[in-house]
Tab-separated table of C-alpha atoms and ligand atoms in Angstrom:
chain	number	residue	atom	x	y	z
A	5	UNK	CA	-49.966	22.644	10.115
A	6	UNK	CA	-52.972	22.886	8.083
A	7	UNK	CA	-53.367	19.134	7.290
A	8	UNK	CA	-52.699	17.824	10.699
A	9	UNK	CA	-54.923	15.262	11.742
A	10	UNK	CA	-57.361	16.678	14.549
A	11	UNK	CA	-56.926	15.369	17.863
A	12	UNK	CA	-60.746	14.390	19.141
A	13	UNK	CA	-62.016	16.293	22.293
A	14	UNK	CA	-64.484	14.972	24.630
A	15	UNK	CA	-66.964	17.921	24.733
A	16	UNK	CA	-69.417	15.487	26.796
A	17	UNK	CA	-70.499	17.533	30.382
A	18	UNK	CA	-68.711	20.630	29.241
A	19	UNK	CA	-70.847	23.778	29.236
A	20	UNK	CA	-70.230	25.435	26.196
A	21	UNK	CA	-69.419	29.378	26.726
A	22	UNK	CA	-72.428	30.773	24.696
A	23	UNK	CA	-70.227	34.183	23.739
A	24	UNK	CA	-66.566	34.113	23.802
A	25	UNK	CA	-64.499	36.944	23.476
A	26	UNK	CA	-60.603	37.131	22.320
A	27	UNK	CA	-57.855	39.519	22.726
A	28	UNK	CA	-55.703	38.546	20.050
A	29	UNK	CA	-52.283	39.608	21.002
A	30	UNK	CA	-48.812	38.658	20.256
A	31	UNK	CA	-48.508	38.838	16.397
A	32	UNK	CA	-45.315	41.048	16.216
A	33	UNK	CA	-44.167	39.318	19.471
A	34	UNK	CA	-44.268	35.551	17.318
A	35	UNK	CA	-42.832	37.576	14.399
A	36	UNK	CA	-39.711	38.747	16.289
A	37	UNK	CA	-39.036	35.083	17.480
A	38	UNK	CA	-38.377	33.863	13.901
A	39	UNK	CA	-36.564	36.813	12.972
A	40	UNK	CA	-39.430	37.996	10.647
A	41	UNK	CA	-41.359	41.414	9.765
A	42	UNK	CA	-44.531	42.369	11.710
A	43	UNK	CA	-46.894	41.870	9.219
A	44	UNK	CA	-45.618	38.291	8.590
A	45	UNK	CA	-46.773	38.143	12.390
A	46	UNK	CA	-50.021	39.876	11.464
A	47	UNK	CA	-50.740	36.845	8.384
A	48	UNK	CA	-50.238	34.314	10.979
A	49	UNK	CA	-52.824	35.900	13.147
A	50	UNK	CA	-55.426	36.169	10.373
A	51	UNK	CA	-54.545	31.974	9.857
A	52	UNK	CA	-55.309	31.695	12.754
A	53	UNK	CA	-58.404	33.216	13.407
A	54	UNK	CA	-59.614	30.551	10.784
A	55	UNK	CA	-58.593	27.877	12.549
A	56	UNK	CA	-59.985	29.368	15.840
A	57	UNK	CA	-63.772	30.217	13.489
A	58	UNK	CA	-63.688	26.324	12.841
A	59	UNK	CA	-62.891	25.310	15.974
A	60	UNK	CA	-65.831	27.978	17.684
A	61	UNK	CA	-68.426	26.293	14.932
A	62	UNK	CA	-67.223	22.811	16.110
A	63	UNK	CA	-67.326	23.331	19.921
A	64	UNK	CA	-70.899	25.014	19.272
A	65	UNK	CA	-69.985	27.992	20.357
A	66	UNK	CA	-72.793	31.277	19.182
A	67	UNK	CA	-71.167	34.245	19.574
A	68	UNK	CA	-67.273	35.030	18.867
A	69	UNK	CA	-66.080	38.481	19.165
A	70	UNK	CA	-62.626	39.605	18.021
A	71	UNK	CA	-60.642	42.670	18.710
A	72	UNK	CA	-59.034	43.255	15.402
A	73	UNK	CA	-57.858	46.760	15.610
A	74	UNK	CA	-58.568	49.668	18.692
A	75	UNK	CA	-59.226	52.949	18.081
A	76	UNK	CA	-55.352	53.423	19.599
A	77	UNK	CA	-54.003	51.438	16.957
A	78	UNK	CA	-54.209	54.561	14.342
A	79	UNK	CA	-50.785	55.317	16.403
A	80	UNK	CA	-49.245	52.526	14.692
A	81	UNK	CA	-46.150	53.204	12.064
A	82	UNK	CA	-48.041	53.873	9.021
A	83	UNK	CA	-46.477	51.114	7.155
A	84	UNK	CA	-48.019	48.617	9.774
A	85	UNK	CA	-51.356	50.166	9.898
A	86	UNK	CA	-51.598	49.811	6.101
A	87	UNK	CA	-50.309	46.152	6.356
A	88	UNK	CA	-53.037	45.565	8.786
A	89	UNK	CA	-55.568	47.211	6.546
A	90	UNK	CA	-54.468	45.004	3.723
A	91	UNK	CA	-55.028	42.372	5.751
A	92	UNK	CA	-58.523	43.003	6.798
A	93	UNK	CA	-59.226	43.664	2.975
A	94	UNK	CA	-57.792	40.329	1.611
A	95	UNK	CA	-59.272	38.128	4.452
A	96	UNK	CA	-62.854	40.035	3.051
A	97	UNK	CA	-61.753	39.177	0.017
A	98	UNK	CA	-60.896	35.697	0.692
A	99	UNK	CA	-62.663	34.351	3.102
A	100	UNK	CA	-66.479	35.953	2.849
A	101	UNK	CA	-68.048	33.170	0.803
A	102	UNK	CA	-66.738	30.477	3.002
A	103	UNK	CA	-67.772	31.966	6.087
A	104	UNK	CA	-71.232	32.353	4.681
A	105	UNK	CA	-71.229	29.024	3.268
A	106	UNK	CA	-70.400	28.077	6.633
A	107	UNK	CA	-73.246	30.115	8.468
A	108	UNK	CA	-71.251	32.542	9.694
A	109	UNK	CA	-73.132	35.801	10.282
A	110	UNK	CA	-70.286	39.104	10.703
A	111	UNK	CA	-71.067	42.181	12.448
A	112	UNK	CA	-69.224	45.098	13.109
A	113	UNK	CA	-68.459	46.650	16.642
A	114	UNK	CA	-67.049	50.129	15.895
A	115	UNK	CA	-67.034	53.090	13.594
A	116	UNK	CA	-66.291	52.886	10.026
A	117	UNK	CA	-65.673	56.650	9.796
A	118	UNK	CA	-61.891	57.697	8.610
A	119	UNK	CA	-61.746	53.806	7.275
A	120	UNK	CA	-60.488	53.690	3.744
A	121	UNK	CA	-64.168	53.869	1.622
A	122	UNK	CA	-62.864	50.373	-0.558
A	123	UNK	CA	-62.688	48.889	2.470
A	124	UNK	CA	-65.822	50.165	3.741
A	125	UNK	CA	-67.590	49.227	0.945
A	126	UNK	CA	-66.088	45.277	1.541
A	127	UNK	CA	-67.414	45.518	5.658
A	128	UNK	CA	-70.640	46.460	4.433
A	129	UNK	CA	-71.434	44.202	1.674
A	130	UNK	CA	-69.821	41.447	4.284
A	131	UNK	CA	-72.413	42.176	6.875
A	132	UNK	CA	-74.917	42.317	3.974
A	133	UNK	CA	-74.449	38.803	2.696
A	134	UNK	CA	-74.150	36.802	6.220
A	135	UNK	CA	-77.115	39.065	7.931
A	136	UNK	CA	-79.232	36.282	8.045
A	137	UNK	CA	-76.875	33.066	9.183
A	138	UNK	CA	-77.175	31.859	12.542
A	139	UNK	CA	-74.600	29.210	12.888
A	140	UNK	CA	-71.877	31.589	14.847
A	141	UNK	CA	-72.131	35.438	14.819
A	142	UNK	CA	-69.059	37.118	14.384
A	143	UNK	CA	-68.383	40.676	15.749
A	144	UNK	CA	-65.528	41.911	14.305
A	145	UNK	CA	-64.041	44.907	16.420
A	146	UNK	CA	-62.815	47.271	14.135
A	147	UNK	CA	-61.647	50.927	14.899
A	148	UNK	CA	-63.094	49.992	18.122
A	149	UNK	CA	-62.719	51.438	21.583
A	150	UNK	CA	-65.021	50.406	24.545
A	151	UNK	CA	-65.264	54.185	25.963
A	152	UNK	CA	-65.999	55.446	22.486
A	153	UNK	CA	-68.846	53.163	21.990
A	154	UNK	CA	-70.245	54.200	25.333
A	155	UNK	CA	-69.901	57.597	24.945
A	156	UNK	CA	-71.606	56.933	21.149
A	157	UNK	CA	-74.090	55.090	22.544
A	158	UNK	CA	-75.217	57.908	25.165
A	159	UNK	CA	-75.106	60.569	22.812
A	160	UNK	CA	-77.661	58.647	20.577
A	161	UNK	CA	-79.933	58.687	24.019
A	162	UNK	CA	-79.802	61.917	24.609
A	163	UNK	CA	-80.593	62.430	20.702
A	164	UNK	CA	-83.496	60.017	21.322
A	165	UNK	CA	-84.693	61.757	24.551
A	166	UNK	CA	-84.370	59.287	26.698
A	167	UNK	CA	-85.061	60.664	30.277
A	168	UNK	CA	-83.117	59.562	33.556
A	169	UNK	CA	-86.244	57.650	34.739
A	170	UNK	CA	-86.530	55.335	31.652
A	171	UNK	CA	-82.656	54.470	31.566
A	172	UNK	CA	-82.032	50.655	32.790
A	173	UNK	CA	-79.100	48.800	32.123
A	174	UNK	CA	-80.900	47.042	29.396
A	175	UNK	CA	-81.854	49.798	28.005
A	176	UNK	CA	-78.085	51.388	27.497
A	177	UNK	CA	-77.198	47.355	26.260
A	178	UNK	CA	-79.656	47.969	23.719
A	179	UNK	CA	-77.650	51.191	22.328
A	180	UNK	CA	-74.355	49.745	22.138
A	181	UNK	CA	-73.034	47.859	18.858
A	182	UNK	CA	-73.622	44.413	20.502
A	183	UNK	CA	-77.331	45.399	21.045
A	184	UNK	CA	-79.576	42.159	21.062
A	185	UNK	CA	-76.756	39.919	21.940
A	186	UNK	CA	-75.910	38.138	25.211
A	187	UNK	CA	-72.668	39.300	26.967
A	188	UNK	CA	-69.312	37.775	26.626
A	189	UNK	CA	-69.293	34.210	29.509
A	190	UNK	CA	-65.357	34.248	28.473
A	191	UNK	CA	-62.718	36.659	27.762
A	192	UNK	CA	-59.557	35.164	26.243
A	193	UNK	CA	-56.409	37.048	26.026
A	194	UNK	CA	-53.211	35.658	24.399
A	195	UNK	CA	-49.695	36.473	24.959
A	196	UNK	CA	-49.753	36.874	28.123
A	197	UNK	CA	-50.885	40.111	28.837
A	198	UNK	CA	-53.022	41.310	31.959
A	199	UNK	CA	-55.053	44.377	30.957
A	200	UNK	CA	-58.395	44.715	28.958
A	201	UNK	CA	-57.368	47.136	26.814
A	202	UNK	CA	-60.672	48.965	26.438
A	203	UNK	CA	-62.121	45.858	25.273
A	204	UNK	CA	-65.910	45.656	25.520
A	205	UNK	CA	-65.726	47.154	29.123
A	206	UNK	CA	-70.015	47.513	29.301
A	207	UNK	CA	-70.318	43.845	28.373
A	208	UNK	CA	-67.457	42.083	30.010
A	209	UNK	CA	-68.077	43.100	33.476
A	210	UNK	CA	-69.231	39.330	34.903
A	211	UNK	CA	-67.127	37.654	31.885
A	212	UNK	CA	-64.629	34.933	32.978
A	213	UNK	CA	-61.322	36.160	32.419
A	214	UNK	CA	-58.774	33.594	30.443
A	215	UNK	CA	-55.444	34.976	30.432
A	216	UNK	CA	-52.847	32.694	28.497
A	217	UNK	CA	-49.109	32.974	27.584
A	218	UNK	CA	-49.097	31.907	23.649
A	219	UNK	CA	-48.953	34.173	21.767
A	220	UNK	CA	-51.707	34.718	19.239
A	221	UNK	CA	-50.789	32.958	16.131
A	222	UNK	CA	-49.745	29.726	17.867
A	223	UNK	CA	-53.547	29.701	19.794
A	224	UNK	CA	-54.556	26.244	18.540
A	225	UNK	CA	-58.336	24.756	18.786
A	226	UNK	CA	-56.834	22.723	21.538
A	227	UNK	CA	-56.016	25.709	23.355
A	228	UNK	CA	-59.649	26.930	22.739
A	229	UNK	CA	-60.602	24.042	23.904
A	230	UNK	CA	-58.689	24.140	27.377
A	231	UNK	CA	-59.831	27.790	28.161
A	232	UNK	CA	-63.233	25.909	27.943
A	233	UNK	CA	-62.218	22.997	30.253
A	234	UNK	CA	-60.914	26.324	32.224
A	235	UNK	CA	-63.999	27.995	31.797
A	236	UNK	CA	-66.177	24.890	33.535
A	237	UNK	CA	-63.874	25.141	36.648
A	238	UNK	CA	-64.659	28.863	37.204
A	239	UNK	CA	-67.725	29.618	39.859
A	240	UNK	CA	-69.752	32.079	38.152
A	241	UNK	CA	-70.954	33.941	40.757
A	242	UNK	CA	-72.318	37.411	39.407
A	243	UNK	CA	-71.242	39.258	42.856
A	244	UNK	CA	-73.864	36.701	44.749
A	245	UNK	CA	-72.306	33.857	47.730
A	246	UNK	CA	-71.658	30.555	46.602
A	247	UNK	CA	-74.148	28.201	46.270
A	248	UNK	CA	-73.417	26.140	49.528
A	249	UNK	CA	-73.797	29.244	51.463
B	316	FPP	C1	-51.949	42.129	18.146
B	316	FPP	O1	-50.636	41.774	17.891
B	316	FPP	C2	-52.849	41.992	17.056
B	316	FPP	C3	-53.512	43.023	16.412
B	316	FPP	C4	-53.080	44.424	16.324
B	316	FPP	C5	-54.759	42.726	15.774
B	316	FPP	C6	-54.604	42.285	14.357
B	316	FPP	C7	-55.119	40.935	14.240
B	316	FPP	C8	-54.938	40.188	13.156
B	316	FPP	C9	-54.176	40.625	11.977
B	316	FPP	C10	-55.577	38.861	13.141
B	316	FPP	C11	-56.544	38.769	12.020
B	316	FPP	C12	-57.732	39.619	12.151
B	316	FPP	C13	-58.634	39.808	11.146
B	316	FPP	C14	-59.882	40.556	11.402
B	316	FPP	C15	-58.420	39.278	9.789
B	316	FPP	P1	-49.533	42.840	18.276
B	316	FPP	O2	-49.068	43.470	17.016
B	316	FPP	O3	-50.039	43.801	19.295
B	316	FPP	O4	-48.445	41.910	18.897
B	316	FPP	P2	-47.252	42.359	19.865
B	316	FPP	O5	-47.894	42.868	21.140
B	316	FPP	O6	-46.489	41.090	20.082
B	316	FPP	O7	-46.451	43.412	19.151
Protein backbone atom coordinates (compact mmCIF):
# COMPACT_ATOMS: atom_id res chain seq x y z
CA UNK A 1 0.00 0.00 0.00
CA UNK A 2 2.68 2.21 1.08
CA UNK A 3 4.79 2.07 -2.15
CA UNK A 4 2.02 2.44 -4.59
CA UNK A 5 2.70 4.69 -7.24
CA UNK A 6 0.52 7.99 -6.77
CA UNK A 7 -2.09 8.55 -9.16
CA UNK A 8 -1.65 12.50 -10.33
CA UNK A 9 -4.67 14.84 -9.58
CA UNK A 10 -5.48 17.83 -11.50
CA UNK A 11 -5.78 20.41 -8.66
CA UNK A 12 -5.97 23.22 -11.53
CA UNK A 13 -9.48 25.53 -10.80
CA UNK A 14 -10.11 23.69 -7.59
CA UNK A 15 -10.50 25.93 -4.54
CA UNK A 16 -8.58 24.49 -1.96
CA UNK A 17 -10.66 24.16 1.51
CA UNK A 18 -8.37 26.45 3.66
CA UNK A 19 -9.41 24.30 7.08
CA UNK A 20 -10.63 20.86 6.82
CA UNK A 21 -11.98 19.00 9.48
CA UNK A 22 -12.28 14.96 9.87
CA UNK A 23 -14.35 12.66 11.83
CA UNK A 24 -12.35 9.70 11.74
CA UNK A 25 -14.66 6.85 12.24
CA UNK A 26 -14.80 3.26 11.44
CA UNK A 27 -11.56 1.75 12.93
CA UNK A 28 -13.19 -1.17 14.91
CA UNK A 29 -15.84 -1.33 12.11
CA UNK A 30 -12.62 -2.19 9.33
CA UNK A 31 -11.20 -4.34 12.16
CA UNK A 32 -14.28 -6.60 12.46
CA UNK A 33 -14.29 -7.11 8.58
CA UNK A 34 -10.93 -8.96 8.64
CA UNK A 35 -11.71 -10.77 11.64
CA UNK A 36 -9.13 -8.72 13.69
CA UNK A 37 -8.90 -6.95 17.29
CA UNK A 38 -9.92 -3.26 17.67
CA UNK A 39 -6.79 -1.86 18.18
CA UNK A 40 -5.42 -3.51 14.98
CA UNK A 41 -8.35 -1.22 13.58
CA UNK A 42 -7.07 1.68 15.68
CA UNK A 43 -3.08 1.16 13.94
CA UNK A 44 -4.67 1.34 10.65
CA UNK A 45 -6.29 4.59 11.51
CA UNK A 46 -3.09 6.18 12.85
CA UNK A 47 -1.48 4.89 9.05
CA UNK A 48 -3.70 6.52 7.83
CA UNK A 49 -3.79 9.76 9.18
CA UNK A 50 -0.17 9.88 7.65
CA UNK A 51 -1.15 9.29 4.48
CA UNK A 52 -4.11 11.76 4.81
CA UNK A 53 -1.10 14.65 6.60
CA UNK A 54 0.78 14.09 3.17
CA UNK A 55 -1.90 14.27 1.10
CA UNK A 56 -3.37 17.78 3.15
CA UNK A 57 0.48 19.24 2.65
CA UNK A 58 0.24 18.24 -1.08
CA UNK A 59 -3.27 19.59 -1.90
CA UNK A 60 -2.11 22.87 0.07
CA UNK A 61 -4.39 22.56 2.44
CA UNK A 62 -3.56 25.07 6.06
CA UNK A 63 -5.45 23.86 8.63
CA UNK A 64 -6.36 20.01 9.42
CA UNK A 65 -8.19 19.22 12.49
CA UNK A 66 -8.68 15.66 13.77
CA UNK A 67 -10.98 14.22 16.31
CA UNK A 68 -8.78 11.69 17.92
CA UNK A 69 -10.55 10.88 21.08
CA UNK A 70 -14.03 12.74 22.77
CA UNK A 71 -14.40 13.39 26.09
CA UNK A 72 -17.16 10.25 25.82
CA UNK A 73 -14.58 7.99 24.81
CA UNK A 74 -13.28 7.57 28.65
CA UNK A 75 -16.47 5.04 28.48
CA UNK A 76 -14.50 2.85 26.38
CA UNK A 77 -13.42 -0.87 27.78
CA UNK A 78 -10.35 -0.01 29.55
CA UNK A 79 -8.26 -2.28 27.53
CA UNK A 80 -9.22 -0.15 24.36
CA UNK A 81 -8.78 3.15 25.93
CA UNK A 82 -5.23 2.14 26.92
CA UNK A 83 -4.62 0.75 23.34
CA UNK A 84 -5.68 4.06 22.09
CA UNK A 85 -3.45 5.85 24.53
CA UNK A 86 -0.56 3.75 23.38
CA UNK A 87 -1.26 4.75 20.24
CA UNK A 88 -1.27 8.43 20.64
CA UNK A 89 2.10 7.92 22.62
CA UNK A 90 3.98 5.90 19.89
CA UNK A 91 2.71 8.05 16.92
CA UNK A 92 4.45 11.12 19.36
CA UNK A 93 7.06 9.05 19.56
CA UNK A 94 7.38 8.22 16.02
CA UNK A 95 6.29 10.56 14.01
CA UNK A 96 7.20 14.20 15.78
CA UNK A 97 10.46 14.83 13.96
CA UNK A 98 9.02 14.11 10.61
CA UNK A 99 6.13 16.18 10.99
CA UNK A 100 8.35 19.03 12.01
CA UNK A 101 10.74 18.34 9.38
CA UNK A 102 7.83 18.57 7.29
CA UNK A 103 6.43 21.99 8.70
CA UNK A 104 3.87 20.66 10.45
CA UNK A 105 2.85 22.85 13.39
CA UNK A 106 0.42 20.53 16.21
CA UNK A 107 -1.92 22.04 18.52
CA UNK A 108 -4.09 20.71 20.94
CA UNK A 109 -7.99 21.22 21.13
CA UNK A 110 -8.98 19.89 24.58
CA UNK A 111 -7.97 19.35 28.15
CA UNK A 112 -4.99 17.49 29.16
CA UNK A 113 -6.28 17.09 32.74
CA UNK A 114 -6.81 13.21 33.94
CA UNK A 115 -4.35 12.38 30.75
CA UNK A 116 -1.60 10.05 31.81
CA UNK A 117 1.40 12.86 32.88
CA UNK A 118 4.10 10.69 30.30
CA UNK A 119 1.88 11.39 27.85
CA UNK A 120 1.33 14.85 28.76
CA UNK A 121 4.69 15.56 28.94
CA UNK A 122 5.03 14.06 24.96
CA UNK A 123 1.75 16.64 23.82
CA UNK A 124 3.55 19.36 25.28
CA UNK A 125 7.01 19.08 24.16
CA UNK A 126 5.13 18.20 20.60
CA UNK A 127 3.44 21.52 20.51
CA UNK A 128 6.76 22.97 21.77
CA UNK A 129 8.94 21.88 18.90
CA UNK A 130 6.42 22.58 15.79
CA UNK A 131 5.09 26.09 17.46
CA UNK A 132 6.63 27.93 14.92
CA UNK A 133 5.96 25.85 11.39
CA UNK A 134 3.51 27.12 9.12
CA UNK A 135 3.28 24.62 6.39
CA UNK A 136 -0.14 22.84 7.81
CA UNK A 137 -1.35 23.33 11.44
CA UNK A 138 -2.54 20.41 13.01
CA UNK A 139 -5.18 20.45 15.84
CA UNK A 140 -5.25 17.38 17.36
CA UNK A 141 -8.63 16.86 19.36
CA UNK A 142 -7.82 15.13 22.31
CA UNK A 143 -10.12 14.52 25.41
CA UNK A 144 -12.17 16.86 23.49
CA UNK A 145 -15.84 17.71 23.63
CA UNK A 146 -17.36 20.76 21.75
CA UNK A 147 -19.82 21.71 24.82
CA UNK A 148 -16.95 21.38 27.24
CA UNK A 149 -14.81 23.75 25.41
CA UNK A 150 -17.66 26.21 25.29
CA UNK A 151 -18.59 26.00 28.59
CA UNK A 152 -14.47 26.35 29.36
CA UNK A 153 -14.26 29.02 27.28
CA UNK A 154 -17.17 31.11 29.06
CA UNK A 155 -16.04 30.44 32.37
CA UNK A 156 -12.59 32.01 31.46
CA UNK A 157 -14.90 35.26 30.42
CA UNK A 158 -16.57 35.54 33.24
CA UNK A 159 -13.04 35.08 35.11
CA UNK A 160 -11.83 37.85 32.77
CA UNK A 161 -14.88 40.14 33.34
CA UNK A 162 -16.03 40.35 30.27
CA UNK A 163 -19.44 42.24 30.36
CA UNK A 164 -22.58 41.38 28.10
CA UNK A 165 -21.96 44.58 26.05
CA UNK A 166 -18.35 43.70 24.96
CA UNK A 167 -19.23 39.95 23.99
CA UNK A 168 -19.21 39.49 19.96
CA UNK A 169 -18.94 36.38 18.31
CA UNK A 170 -15.35 37.08 17.69
CA UNK A 171 -14.75 37.73 20.80
CA UNK A 172 -16.07 34.12 22.29
CA UNK A 173 -13.89 32.61 18.89
CA UNK A 174 -11.06 34.16 20.47
CA UNK A 175 -11.58 32.04 23.87
CA UNK A 176 -11.99 28.77 22.42
CA UNK A 177 -8.88 26.34 21.72
CA UNK A 178 -8.96 27.18 17.95
CA UNK A 179 -8.57 30.93 18.87
CA UNK A 180 -6.75 32.83 15.94
CA UNK A 181 -7.67 30.29 13.40
CA UNK A 182 -10.22 30.42 10.56
CA UNK A 183 -13.22 27.99 10.88
CA UNK A 184 -13.48 24.61 9.41
CA UNK A 185 -14.81 25.27 5.07
CA UNK A 186 -15.18 21.22 5.27
CA UNK A 187 -16.24 18.66 7.65
CA UNK A 188 -15.41 15.09 6.62
CA UNK A 189 -16.88 12.17 8.31
CA UNK A 190 -16.00 8.54 7.41
CA UNK A 191 -17.91 5.45 7.81
CA UNK A 192 -20.82 6.54 7.10
CA UNK A 193 -22.20 8.07 9.94
CA UNK A 194 -24.67 11.17 10.08
CA UNK A 195 -24.18 12.98 13.40
CA UNK A 196 -21.45 15.52 14.57
CA UNK A 197 -20.72 14.03 17.53
CA UNK A 198 -19.94 17.16 19.54
CA UNK A 199 -17.38 17.94 17.10
CA UNK A 200 -16.30 21.59 17.01
CA UNK A 201 -20.05 22.67 17.16
CA UNK A 202 -18.95 26.80 17.64
CA UNK A 203 -16.77 26.54 14.54
CA UNK A 204 -18.54 24.24 12.18
CA UNK A 205 -21.75 26.00 11.97
CA UNK A 206 -21.34 27.29 8.00
CA UNK A 207 -18.79 24.22 7.37
CA UNK A 208 -19.63 22.02 4.32
CA UNK A 209 -20.62 18.80 5.50
CA UNK A 210 -18.83 15.58 3.66
CA UNK A 211 -20.37 12.53 4.80
CA UNK A 212 -18.72 9.30 3.20
CA UNK A 213 -19.22 5.49 3.60
CA UNK A 214 -15.39 4.15 3.96
CA UNK A 215 -14.55 3.57 6.72
CA UNK A 216 -11.62 5.40 8.24
CA UNK A 217 -8.57 3.42 7.62
CA UNK A 218 -9.33 2.76 3.94
CA UNK A 219 -9.79 6.97 3.44
CA UNK A 220 -7.18 7.28 0.68
CA UNK A 221 -5.66 10.83 -0.61
CA UNK A 222 -7.88 10.15 -3.54
CA UNK A 223 -10.77 10.16 -1.41
CA UNK A 224 -9.47 13.48 0.12
CA UNK A 225 -9.20 14.56 -2.94
CA UNK A 226 -12.91 13.87 -4.14
CA UNK A 227 -14.49 15.45 -0.94
CA UNK A 228 -12.55 18.47 -2.46
CA UNK A 229 -13.92 18.04 -6.04
CA UNK A 230 -17.22 17.67 -3.67
CA UNK A 231 -16.41 20.57 -1.80
CA UNK A 232 -16.18 22.97 -5.21
CA UNK A 233 -19.76 21.80 -6.16
CA UNK A 234 -21.27 22.98 -2.83
CA UNK A 235 -22.88 26.78 -2.89
CA UNK A 236 -21.56 28.32 0.11
CA UNK A 237 -24.10 30.42 1.01
CA UNK A 238 -23.66 31.51 4.79
CA UNK A 239 -27.68 31.73 5.28
CA UNK A 240 -27.63 34.63 2.35
CA UNK A 241 -29.79 33.92 -1.42
CA UNK A 242 -27.87 32.72 -4.15
CA UNK A 243 -25.97 34.80 -6.12
CA UNK A 244 -28.37 35.01 -9.22
CA UNK A 245 -31.02 36.20 -6.96
C1 LIG B 1 -13.11 5.79 15.58
O1 LIG B 1 -13.19 4.44 15.27
C2 LIG B 1 -11.81 6.28 15.87
C3 LIG B 1 -11.38 6.77 17.09
C4 LIG B 1 -11.92 6.43 18.41
C5 LIG B 1 -10.31 7.73 17.09
C6 LIG B 1 -8.96 7.10 17.16
C7 LIG B 1 -8.23 7.45 15.96
C8 LIG B 1 -7.08 6.88 15.63
C9 LIG B 1 -6.44 5.82 16.41
C10 LIG B 1 -6.40 7.39 14.42
C11 LIG B 1 -5.07 7.94 14.77
C12 LIG B 1 -5.09 9.16 15.58
C13 LIG B 1 -3.98 9.71 16.15
C14 LIG B 1 -4.06 11.02 16.82
C15 LIG B 1 -2.67 9.03 16.11
P1 LIG B 1 -14.25 3.60 16.08
O2 LIG B 1 -13.51 2.80 17.08
O3 LIG B 1 -15.32 4.47 16.65
O4 LIG B 1 -14.83 2.70 14.94
P2 LIG B 1 -16.23 1.92 14.97
O5 LIG B 1 -17.32 2.97 15.04
O6 LIG B 1 -16.23 1.18 13.67
O7 LIG B 1 -16.22 1.00 16.17
Amino acid sequence: MRNRRKKPLDLTGLTIPTHIAIIMDGNGRWARRRGLPRQAGHRAGAENLRRIINACVEFGVKVLTIYAFSTENWGRPEKEVRGLMKIFARVLDQELDDLHRQGVCLHHLGDLTGVDPALQEKVRRALELTKNNDRLILNVAFNYGGRAEILHAVRQMLADGISPDELTEELFSSYLFTAGLPDPDLVIRTSGELRISNFLIWQAAYAEYYPTPQLWPDFSREDLYEAIVAYNQRERRFGLVPEEN
